[in-house]
């Protein structure tokens, strides 16, 4: 079957699925944790760590403070950069009032600095076990990494650096979910070949997910079409009908380019 015919088939299947009321759900769960205490960082600190991580080659989601590393006789590698985070420490203060002495709690903002365990000498690092990823999936991932740097982090494409961040495969429900998310980011990366600056953010997201639909179908990745359609529908209201022809045309161009890279 020719590429265009397969592309039309994927679109027809997607269009049929768009009639359902399925909602998009995130397929991955990425957690940044303290290696010593297993504490899971949250709130603004997740964003700060993810932002810093996007420019580095760390693949481990575990961190320690300098004090924790020193207590274990570990050594921070020369030139290692820290990850700044923020916490509120609670200080208790006694004040006098008409009823006597009252203890109040005062939140004090503190900044801490973490180091990724890959930058700490002496820490035993357990690398992700990808032994279950075999066959064509393994080959696709290998070729994707040859085409573009893939660093650890939430799924995203950084055009200024031309790099992708992805969670570990173990952070996903299964390998198919990982590949679908990877395809989405790979389609985003084709902006270096095809000028899509005129497209809105919503249009670019639809192009990326449409591309993931076709690539999943082409490589026979068993990812539910309902999840693709739910994601596209979440952006479709922000796109004018006249834009969809350009969206489909650009999606086809992007996926053709990626097929040359991944096949």
PDB file of C-alpha atoms in Angstrom:
ATOM      1  CA  UNK A   1       0.000   0.000   0.000  1.00  0.00           C
ATOM      2  CA  UNK A   2       1.368   3.437  -0.924  1.00  0.00           C
ATOM      3  CA  UNK A   3       2.110   5.995   1.770  1.00  0.00           C
ATOM      4  CA  UNK A   4      -0.697   8.328   0.685  1.00  0.00           C
ATOM      5  CA  UNK A   5      -3.247   5.515   0.808  1.00  0.00           C
ATOM      6  CA  UNK A   6      -2.103   4.462   4.263  1.00  0.00           C
ATOM      7  CA  UNK A   7      -2.260   8.077   5.379  1.00  0.00           C
ATOM      8  CA  UNK A   8      -5.867   8.418   4.144  1.00  0.00           C
ATOM      9  CA  UNK A   9      -6.770   5.168   5.877  1.00  0.00           C
ATOM     10  CA  UNK A  10      -5.376   6.448   9.166  1.00  0.00           C
ATOM     11  CA  UNK A  11      -7.307   9.711   8.791  1.00  0.00           C
ATOM     12  CA  UNK A  12     -10.552   7.859   8.058  1.00  0.00           C
ATOM     13  CA  UNK A  13     -10.121   5.707  11.161  1.00  0.00           C
ATOM     14  CA  UNK A  14      -9.352   8.789  13.235  1.00  0.00           C
ATOM     15  CA  UNK A  15     -12.365  10.680  11.881  1.00  0.00           C
ATOM     16  CA  UNK A  16     -14.629   7.809  12.865  1.00  0.00           C
ATOM     17  CA  UNK A  17     -13.162   7.768  16.369  1.00  0.00           C
ATOM     18  CA  UNK A  18     -13.624  11.526  16.759  1.00  0.00           C
ATOM     19  CA  UNK A  19     -17.387  10.925  17.125  1.00  0.00           C
ATOM     20  CA  UNK A  20     -16.781   9.274  20.504  1.00  0.00           C
ATOM     21  CA  UNK A  21     -16.653  11.150  23.801  1.00  0.00           C
ATOM     22  CA  UNK A  22     -13.304   9.853  24.990  1.00  0.00           C
ATOM     23  CA  UNK A  23     -11.091  12.192  27.029  1.00  0.00           C
ATOM     24  CA  UNK A  24      -7.326  12.489  26.737  1.00  0.00           C
ATOM     25  CA  UNK A  25      -5.282  11.044  29.588  1.00  0.00           C
ATOM     26  CA  UNK A  26      -1.562  11.252  30.238  1.00  0.00           C
ATOM     27  CA  UNK A  27       0.205   7.930  29.604  1.00  0.00           C
ATOM     28  CA  UNK A  28       3.302   8.580  31.660  1.00  0.00           C
ATOM     29  CA  UNK A  29       4.187   9.313  35.256  1.00  0.00           C
ATOM     30  CA  UNK A  30       7.527  10.975  35.756  1.00  0.00           C
ATOM     31  CA  UNK A  31       8.714  11.674  39.298  1.00  0.00           C
ATOM     32  CA  UNK A  32      11.776  13.548  40.517  1.00  0.00           C
ATOM     33  CA  UNK A  33      12.871  12.103  43.856  1.00  0.00           C
ATOM     34  CA  UNK A  34      15.464  12.550  46.547  1.00  0.00           C
ATOM     35  CA  UNK A  35      17.818   9.577  46.325  1.00  0.00           C
ATOM     36  CA  UNK A  36      18.408   9.509  50.081  1.00  0.00           C
ATOM     37  CA  UNK A  37      14.869   9.948  51.441  1.00  0.00           C
ATOM     38  CA  UNK A  38      12.762   8.936  48.398  1.00  0.00           C
ATOM     39  CA  UNK A  39      10.898  12.236  48.837  1.00  0.00           C
ATOM     40  CA  UNK A  40       9.025  13.181  45.645  1.00  0.00           C
ATOM     41  CA  UNK A  41       9.503  16.811  44.641  1.00  0.00           C
ATOM     42  CA  UNK A  42       6.304  18.593  43.698  1.00  0.00           C
ATOM     43  CA  UNK A  43       4.771  21.906  42.697  1.00  0.00           C
ATOM     44  CA  UNK A  44       7.013  24.564  41.203  1.00  0.00           C
ATOM     45  CA  UNK A  45      10.088  22.421  41.917  1.00  0.00           C
ATOM     46  CA  UNK A  46       8.993  19.859  39.308  1.00  0.00           C
ATOM     47  CA  UNK A  47       8.951  22.615  36.688  1.00  0.00           C
ATOM     48  CA  UNK A  48      12.300  24.016  37.833  1.00  0.00           C
ATOM     49  CA  UNK A  49      13.995  20.614  37.718  1.00  0.00           C
ATOM     50  CA  UNK A  50      12.460  19.746  34.342  1.00  0.00           C
ATOM     51  CA  UNK A  51      13.527  23.109  32.891  1.00  0.00           C
ATOM     52  CA  UNK A  52      17.126  22.671  34.073  1.00  0.00           C
ATOM     53  CA  UNK A  53      17.208  19.057  32.958  1.00  0.00           C
ATOM     54  CA  UNK A  54      16.239  19.919  29.387  1.00  0.00           C
ATOM     55  CA  UNK A  55      19.687  21.378  28.775  1.00  0.00           C
ATOM     56  CA  UNK A  56      21.668  18.558  30.342  1.00  0.00           C
ATOM     57  CA  UNK A  57      22.296  14.938  29.529  1.00  0.00           C
ATOM     58  CA  UNK A  58      20.980  13.437  32.768  1.00  0.00           C
ATOM     59  CA  UNK A  59      18.762  10.374  32.485  1.00  0.00           C
ATOM     60  CA  UNK A  60      18.225   9.704  36.182  1.00  0.00           C
ATOM     61  CA  UNK A  61      15.327  11.339  38.094  1.00  0.00           C
ATOM     62  CA  UNK A  62      17.152  11.106  41.461  1.00  0.00           C
ATOM     63  CA  UNK A  63      18.858  13.957  43.321  1.00  0.00           C
ATOM     64  CA  UNK A  64      20.770  14.681  46.515  1.00  0.00           C
ATOM     65  CA  UNK A  65      21.897  17.805  48.339  1.00  0.00           C
ATOM     66  CA  UNK A  66      25.596  18.489  48.878  1.00  0.00           C
ATOM     67  CA  UNK A  67      25.078  17.826  52.603  1.00  0.00           C
ATOM     68  CA  UNK A  68      23.482  14.421  51.941  1.00  0.00           C
ATOM     69  CA  UNK A  69      26.285  13.445  49.553  1.00  0.00           C
ATOM     70  CA  UNK A  70      28.976  14.523  52.042  1.00  0.00           C
ATOM     71  CA  UNK A  71      27.348  12.507  54.844  1.00  0.00           C
ATOM     72  CA  UNK A  72      27.697   9.414  52.639  1.00  0.00           C
ATOM     73  CA  UNK A  73      31.291  10.277  51.712  1.00  0.00           C
ATOM     74  CA  UNK A  74      30.219  10.787  48.121  1.00  0.00           C
ATOM     75  CA  UNK A  75      31.974  13.384  45.975  1.00  0.00           C
ATOM     76  CA  UNK A  76      30.364  15.888  43.645  1.00  0.00           C
ATOM     77  CA  UNK A  77      32.033  15.698  40.231  1.00  0.00           C
ATOM     78  CA  UNK A  78      34.119  18.685  39.195  1.00  0.00           C
ATOM     79  CA  UNK A  79      32.123  21.130  37.091  1.00  0.00           C
ATOM     80  CA  UNK A  80      28.754  19.631  38.054  1.00  0.00           C
ATOM     81  CA  UNK A  81      25.892  22.121  37.967  1.00  0.00           C
ATOM     82  CA  UNK A  82      23.271  22.146  40.684  1.00  0.00           C
ATOM     83  CA  UNK A  83      19.483  22.230  40.384  1.00  0.00           C
ATOM     84  CA  UNK A  84      17.983  25.076  42.456  1.00  0.00           C
ATOM     85  CA  UNK A  85      14.676  24.363  44.220  1.00  0.00           C
ATOM     86  CA  UNK A  86      12.586  26.185  46.828  1.00  0.00           C
ATOM     87  CA  UNK A  87      10.881  25.153  50.056  1.00  0.00           C
ATOM     88  CA  UNK A  88       9.015  26.870  52.838  1.00  0.00           C
ATOM     89  CA  UNK A  89      10.489  26.165  56.272  1.00  0.00           C
ATOM     90  CA  UNK A  90       8.084  26.703  59.148  1.00  0.00           C
ATOM     91  CA  UNK A  91       9.375  28.767  62.063  1.00  0.00           C
ATOM     92  CA  UNK A  92       7.419  28.952  65.299  1.00  0.00           C
ATOM     93  CA  UNK A  93       7.239  32.223  67.173  1.00  0.00           C
ATOM     94  CA  UNK A  94       5.605  33.092  70.463  1.00  0.00           C
ATOM     95  CA  UNK A  95       3.646  36.339  70.683  1.00  0.00           C
ATOM     96  CA  UNK A  96       1.792  37.946  73.548  1.00  0.00           C
ATOM     97  CA  UNK A  97      -1.840  38.886  73.204  1.00  0.00           C
ATOM     98  CA  UNK A  98      -4.770  39.640  75.533  1.00  0.00           C
ATOM     99  CA  UNK A  99      -5.313  35.927  76.188  1.00  0.00           C
ATOM    100  CA  UNK A 100      -1.686  35.212  77.016  1.00  0.00           C
ATOM    101  CA  UNK A 101       1.069  33.749  74.880  1.00  0.00           C
ATOM    102  CA  UNK A 102       0.210  32.369  71.438  1.00  0.00           C
ATOM    103  CA  UNK A 103       2.485  30.313  69.218  1.00  0.00           C
ATOM    104  CA  UNK A 104       2.229  31.196  65.540  1.00  0.00           C
ATOM    105  CA  UNK A 105       3.822  29.515  62.526  1.00  0.00           C
ATOM    106  CA  UNK A 106       5.706  31.668  60.044  1.00  0.00           C
ATOM    107  CA  UNK A 107       6.598  30.240  56.611  1.00  0.00           C
ATOM    108  CA  UNK A 108      10.116  31.216  55.499  1.00  0.00           C
ATOM    109  CA  UNK A 109      11.148  30.681  51.882  1.00  0.00           C
ATOM    110  CA  UNK A 110      14.448  28.832  51.516  1.00  0.00           C
ATOM    111  CA  UNK A 111      16.445  27.896  48.450  1.00  0.00           C
ATOM    112  CA  UNK A 112      18.226  24.553  48.215  1.00  0.00           C
ATOM    113  CA  UNK A 113      20.542  23.115  45.611  1.00  0.00           C
ATOM    114  CA  UNK A 114      20.311  19.542  44.358  1.00  0.00           C
ATOM    115  CA  UNK A 115      22.764  17.461  42.361  1.00  0.00           C
ATOM    116  CA  UNK A 116      21.721  14.729  39.986  1.00  0.00           C
ATOM    117  CA  UNK A 117      23.121  11.367  41.105  1.00  0.00           C
ATOM    118  CA  UNK A 118      24.916  11.013  37.766  1.00  0.00           C
ATOM    119  CA  UNK A 119      27.106  13.900  38.955  1.00  0.00           C
ATOM    120  CA  UNK A 120      27.901  12.251  42.293  1.00  0.00           C
ATOM    121  CA  UNK A 121      30.849   9.854  42.517  1.00  0.00           C
ATOM    122  CA  UNK A 122      30.208   6.790  44.654  1.00  0.00           C
ATOM    123  CA  UNK A 123      26.468   6.457  44.024  1.00  0.00           C
ATOM    124  CA  UNK A 124      25.468   3.120  42.558  1.00  0.00           C
ATOM    125  CA  UNK A 125      23.288   3.963  39.571  1.00  0.00           C
ATOM    126  CA  UNK A 126      20.692   1.495  38.392  1.00  0.00           C
ATOM    127  CA  UNK A 127      20.234   2.050  34.689  1.00  0.00           C
ATOM    128  CA  UNK A 128      16.812   1.560  33.121  1.00  0.00           C
ATOM    129  CA  UNK A 129      16.175  -1.978  31.989  1.00  0.00           C
ATOM    130  CA  UNK A 130      15.078  -1.846  28.358  1.00  0.00           C
ATOM    131  CA  UNK A 131      15.612  -5.547  27.786  1.00  0.00           C
ATOM    132  CA  UNK A 132      11.902  -5.978  27.072  1.00  0.00           C
ATOM    133  CA  UNK A 133      12.105  -3.509  24.186  1.00  0.00           C
ATOM    134  CA  UNK A 134      12.997  -5.665  21.218  1.00  0.00           C
ATOM    135  CA  UNK A 135      12.450  -5.935  17.507  1.00  0.00           C
ATOM    136  CA  UNK A 136      11.167  -3.003  15.501  1.00  0.00           C
ATOM    137  CA  UNK A 137      10.490  -0.829  18.556  1.00  0.00           C
ATOM    138  CA  UNK A 138      14.137  -1.058  19.577  1.00  0.00           C
ATOM    139  CA  UNK A 139      15.224  -0.168  16.042  1.00  0.00           C
ATOM    140  CA  UNK A 140      12.858   2.833  15.864  1.00  0.00           C
ATOM    141  CA  UNK A 141      14.211   4.220  19.141  1.00  0.00           C
ATOM    142  CA  UNK A 142      17.802   3.671  18.001  1.00  0.00           C
ATOM    143  CA  UNK A 143      17.229   5.538  14.723  1.00  0.00           C
ATOM    144  CA  UNK A 144      15.371   8.338  16.501  1.00  0.00           C
ATOM    145  CA  UNK A 145      18.359   8.847  18.812  1.00  0.00           C
ATOM    146  CA  UNK A 146      20.691   8.950  15.826  1.00  0.00           C
ATOM    147  CA  UNK A 147      18.531  11.678  14.287  1.00  0.00           C
ATOM    148  CA  UNK A 148      18.056  13.897  17.358  1.00  0.00           C
ATOM    149  CA  UNK A 149      19.337  14.037  20.966  1.00  0.00           C
ATOM    150  CA  UNK A 150      16.759  12.560  23.353  1.00  0.00           C
ATOM    151  CA  UNK A 151      17.291  13.641  26.952  1.00  0.00           C
ATOM    152  CA  UNK A 152      15.368  12.780  30.111  1.00  0.00           C
ATOM    153  CA  UNK A 153      12.330  14.877  31.029  1.00  0.00           C
ATOM    154  CA  UNK A 154       8.652  15.339  30.251  1.00  0.00           C
ATOM    155  CA  UNK A 155       7.776  14.843  26.556  1.00  0.00           C
ATOM    156  CA  UNK A 156       8.807  18.035  24.750  1.00  0.00           C
ATOM    157  CA  UNK A 157      10.666  19.376  21.723  1.00  0.00           C
ATOM    158  CA  UNK A 158      13.083  22.299  22.116  1.00  0.00           C
ATOM    159  CA  UNK A 159      13.529  23.984  18.721  1.00  0.00           C
ATOM    160  CA  UNK A 160      16.337  26.290  19.847  1.00  0.00           C
ATOM    161  CA  UNK A 161      18.473  23.287  20.787  1.00  0.00           C
ATOM    162  CA  UNK A 162      16.851  20.843  18.353  1.00  0.00           C
ATOM    163  CA  UNK A 163      16.473  18.213  21.041  1.00  0.00           C
ATOM    164  CA  UNK A 164      13.709  16.151  22.593  1.00  0.00           C
ATOM    165  CA  UNK A 165      13.106  15.240  26.197  1.00  0.00           C
ATOM    166  CA  UNK A 166      11.268  12.019  27.058  1.00  0.00           C
ATOM    167  CA  UNK A 167      10.615  10.083  30.270  1.00  0.00           C
ATOM    168  CA  UNK A 168      12.086   6.608  30.556  1.00  0.00           C
ATOM    169  CA  UNK A 169      10.064   3.841  28.938  1.00  0.00           C
ATOM    170  CA  UNK A 170       9.382   2.486  32.427  1.00  0.00           C
ATOM    171  CA  UNK A 171       7.495   5.728  33.217  1.00  0.00           C
ATOM    172  CA  UNK A 172       4.865   4.807  30.584  1.00  0.00           C
ATOM    173  CA  UNK A 173       2.028   2.299  30.672  1.00  0.00           C
ATOM    174  CA  UNK A 174       3.799   0.289  27.954  1.00  0.00           C
ATOM    175  CA  UNK A 175       6.231   0.577  25.040  1.00  0.00           C
ATOM    176  CA  UNK A 176       3.452   1.494  22.582  1.00  0.00           C
ATOM    177  CA  UNK A 177       2.511   4.508  24.718  1.00  0.00           C
ATOM    178  CA  UNK A 178       6.152   5.576  24.778  1.00  0.00           C
ATOM    179  CA  UNK A 179       6.451   5.318  20.992  1.00  0.00           C
ATOM    180  CA  UNK A 180       3.251   7.295  20.420  1.00  0.00           C
ATOM    181  CA  UNK A 181       4.550  10.145  22.606  1.00  0.00           C
ATOM    182  CA  UNK A 182       7.958   9.949  20.922  1.00  0.00           C
ATOM    183  CA  UNK A 183       6.348  10.150  17.454  1.00  0.00           C
ATOM    184  CA  UNK A 184       4.446  13.263  18.575  1.00  0.00           C
ATOM    185  CA  UNK A 185       7.678  15.026  19.574  1.00  0.00           C
ATOM    186  CA  UNK A 186       9.497  13.819  16.460  1.00  0.00           C
ATOM    187  CA  UNK A 187       6.814  15.413  14.270  1.00  0.00           C
ATOM    188  CA  UNK A 188       7.341  18.669  16.172  1.00  0.00           C
ATOM    189  CA  UNK A 189      11.051  18.399  15.369  1.00  0.00           C
ATOM    190  CA  UNK A 190      10.406  18.480  11.608  1.00  0.00           C
ATOM    191  CA  UNK A 191       9.815  22.229  11.845  1.00  0.00           C
ATOM    192  CA  UNK A 192      13.521  22.539  10.974  1.00  0.00           C
ATOM    193  CA  UNK A 193      12.680  21.135   7.515  1.00  0.00           C
ATOM    194  CA  UNK A 194       9.250  22.679   6.974  1.00  0.00           C
ATOM    195  CA  UNK A 195       8.531  26.263   7.930  1.00  0.00           C
ATOM    196  CA  UNK A 196       5.511  26.090  10.230  1.00  0.00           C
ATOM    197  CA  UNK A 197       6.012  29.401  12.017  1.00  0.00           C
ATOM    198  CA  UNK A 198       2.717  30.674  10.595  1.00  0.00           C
ATOM    199  CA  UNK A 199       0.813  27.919  12.410  1.00  0.00           C
ATOM    200  CA  UNK A 200      -0.718  28.592  15.801  1.00  0.00           C
ATOM    201  CA  UNK A 201       0.226  26.512  18.849  1.00  0.00           C
ATOM    202  CA  UNK A 202      -3.041  24.571  18.560  1.00  0.00           C
ATOM    203  CA  UNK A 203      -2.447  23.850  14.869  1.00  0.00           C
ATOM    204  CA  UNK A 204       1.096  22.652  15.570  1.00  0.00           C
ATOM    205  CA  UNK A 205      -0.202  20.331  18.308  1.00  0.00           C
ATOM    206  CA  UNK A 206      -2.751  18.837  15.913  1.00  0.00           C
ATOM    207  CA  UNK A 207      -0.046  18.317  13.268  1.00  0.00           C
ATOM    208  CA  UNK A 208       2.124  16.533  15.826  1.00  0.00           C
ATOM    209  CA  UNK A 209      -0.668  14.244  17.003  1.00  0.00           C
ATOM    210  CA  UNK A 210      -1.924  13.542  13.482  1.00  0.00           C
ATOM    211  CA  UNK A 211       1.625  12.586  12.609  1.00  0.00           C
ATOM    212  CA  UNK A 212       1.723  10.260  15.612  1.00  0.00           C
ATOM    213  CA  UNK A 213      -1.524   8.646  14.357  1.00  0.00           C
ATOM    214  CA  UNK A 214      -0.005   7.836  11.002  1.00  0.00           C
ATOM    215  CA  UNK A 215       3.368   6.694  12.343  1.00  0.00           C
ATOM    216  CA  UNK A 216       1.686   4.400  14.881  1.00  0.00           C
ATOM    217  CA  UNK A 217      -0.434   2.901  12.113  1.00  0.00           C
ATOM    218  CA  UNK A 218       2.532   2.584   9.732  1.00  0.00           C
ATOM    219  CA  UNK A 219       4.705   0.784  12.287  1.00  0.00           C
ATOM    220  CA  UNK A 220       1.718  -1.209  13.614  1.00  0.00           C
ATOM    221  CA  UNK A 221       1.982   0.300  17.083  1.00  0.00           C
ATOM    222  CA  UNK A 222      -1.042  -0.782  19.099  1.00  0.00           C
ATOM    223  CA  UNK A 223      -1.950   2.587  20.604  1.00  0.00           C
ATOM    224  CA  UNK A 224      -5.688   3.309  21.075  1.00  0.00           C
ATOM    225  CA  UNK A 225      -7.049   5.590  18.351  1.00  0.00           C
ATOM    226  CA  UNK A 226      -9.482   6.974  20.935  1.00  0.00           C
ATOM    227  CA  UNK A 227      -6.588   8.588  22.811  1.00  0.00           C
ATOM    228  CA  UNK A 228      -5.260  10.224  19.647  1.00  0.00           C
ATOM    229  CA  UNK A 229      -8.713  11.573  18.831  1.00  0.00           C
ATOM    230  CA  UNK A 230      -9.294  12.862  22.363  1.00  0.00           C
ATOM    231  CA  UNK A 231      -6.048  14.834  22.256  1.00  0.00           C
ATOM    232  CA  UNK A 232      -6.801  16.314  18.830  1.00  0.00           C
ATOM    233  CA  UNK A 233     -10.343  17.260  19.889  1.00  0.00           C
ATOM    234  CA  UNK A 234      -8.903  19.125  22.883  1.00  0.00           C
ATOM    235  CA  UNK A 235      -7.192  21.506  20.424  1.00  0.00           C
ATOM    236  CA  UNK A 236      -9.632  21.436  17.507  1.00  0.00           C
ATOM    237  CA  UNK A 237     -11.922  24.179  18.841  1.00  0.00           C
ATOM    238  CA  UNK A 238      -9.062  26.673  18.505  1.00  0.00           C
ATOM    239  CA  UNK A 239      -8.560  25.925  14.805  1.00  0.00           C
ATOM    240  CA  UNK A 240     -10.593  27.280  11.887  1.00  0.00           C
ATOM    241  CA  UNK A 241     -11.997  24.780   9.381  1.00  0.00           C
ATOM    242  CA  UNK A 242     -10.069  26.382   6.514  1.00  0.00           C
ATOM    243  CA  UNK A 243      -6.808  25.543   8.306  1.00  0.00           C
ATOM    244  CA  UNK A 244      -7.318  21.793   8.291  1.00  0.00           C
ATOM    245  CA  UNK A 245      -6.218  21.328   4.682  1.00  0.00           C
ATOM    246  CA  UNK A 246      -2.871  22.996   5.469  1.00  0.00           C
ATOM    247  CA  UNK A 247      -2.617  20.963   8.667  1.00  0.00           C
ATOM    248  CA  UNK A 248      -3.107  17.662   6.816  1.00  0.00           C
ATOM    249  CA  UNK A 249      -0.705  18.695   4.040  1.00  0.00           C
ATOM    250  CA  UNK A 250       2.007  19.590   6.554  1.00  0.00           C
ATOM    251  CA  UNK A 251       1.381  16.459   8.577  1.00  0.00           C
ATOM    252  CA  UNK A 252       1.906  14.356   5.463  1.00  0.00           C
ATOM    253  CA  UNK A 253       5.166  16.171   4.689  1.00  0.00           C
ATOM    254  CA  UNK A 254       6.410  15.682   8.257  1.00  0.00           C
ATOM    255  CA  UNK A 255       5.576  11.986   8.423  1.00  0.00           C
ATOM    256  CA  UNK A 256       7.127  11.312   5.011  1.00  0.00           C
ATOM    257  CA  UNK A 257      10.350  12.881   6.257  1.00  0.00           C
ATOM    258  CA  UNK A 258      10.278  10.843   9.467  1.00  0.00           C
ATOM    259  CA  UNK A 259       9.636   7.611   7.584  1.00  0.00           C
ATOM    260  CA  UNK A 260      12.896   8.212   5.708  1.00  0.00           C
ATOM    261  CA  UNK A 261      14.659   8.660   9.042  1.00  0.00           C
ATOM    262  CA  UNK A 262      13.029   5.840  11.049  1.00  0.00           C
ATOM    263  CA  UNK A 263      12.522   3.117   8.414  1.00  0.00           C
TER     264      UNK A 263
END
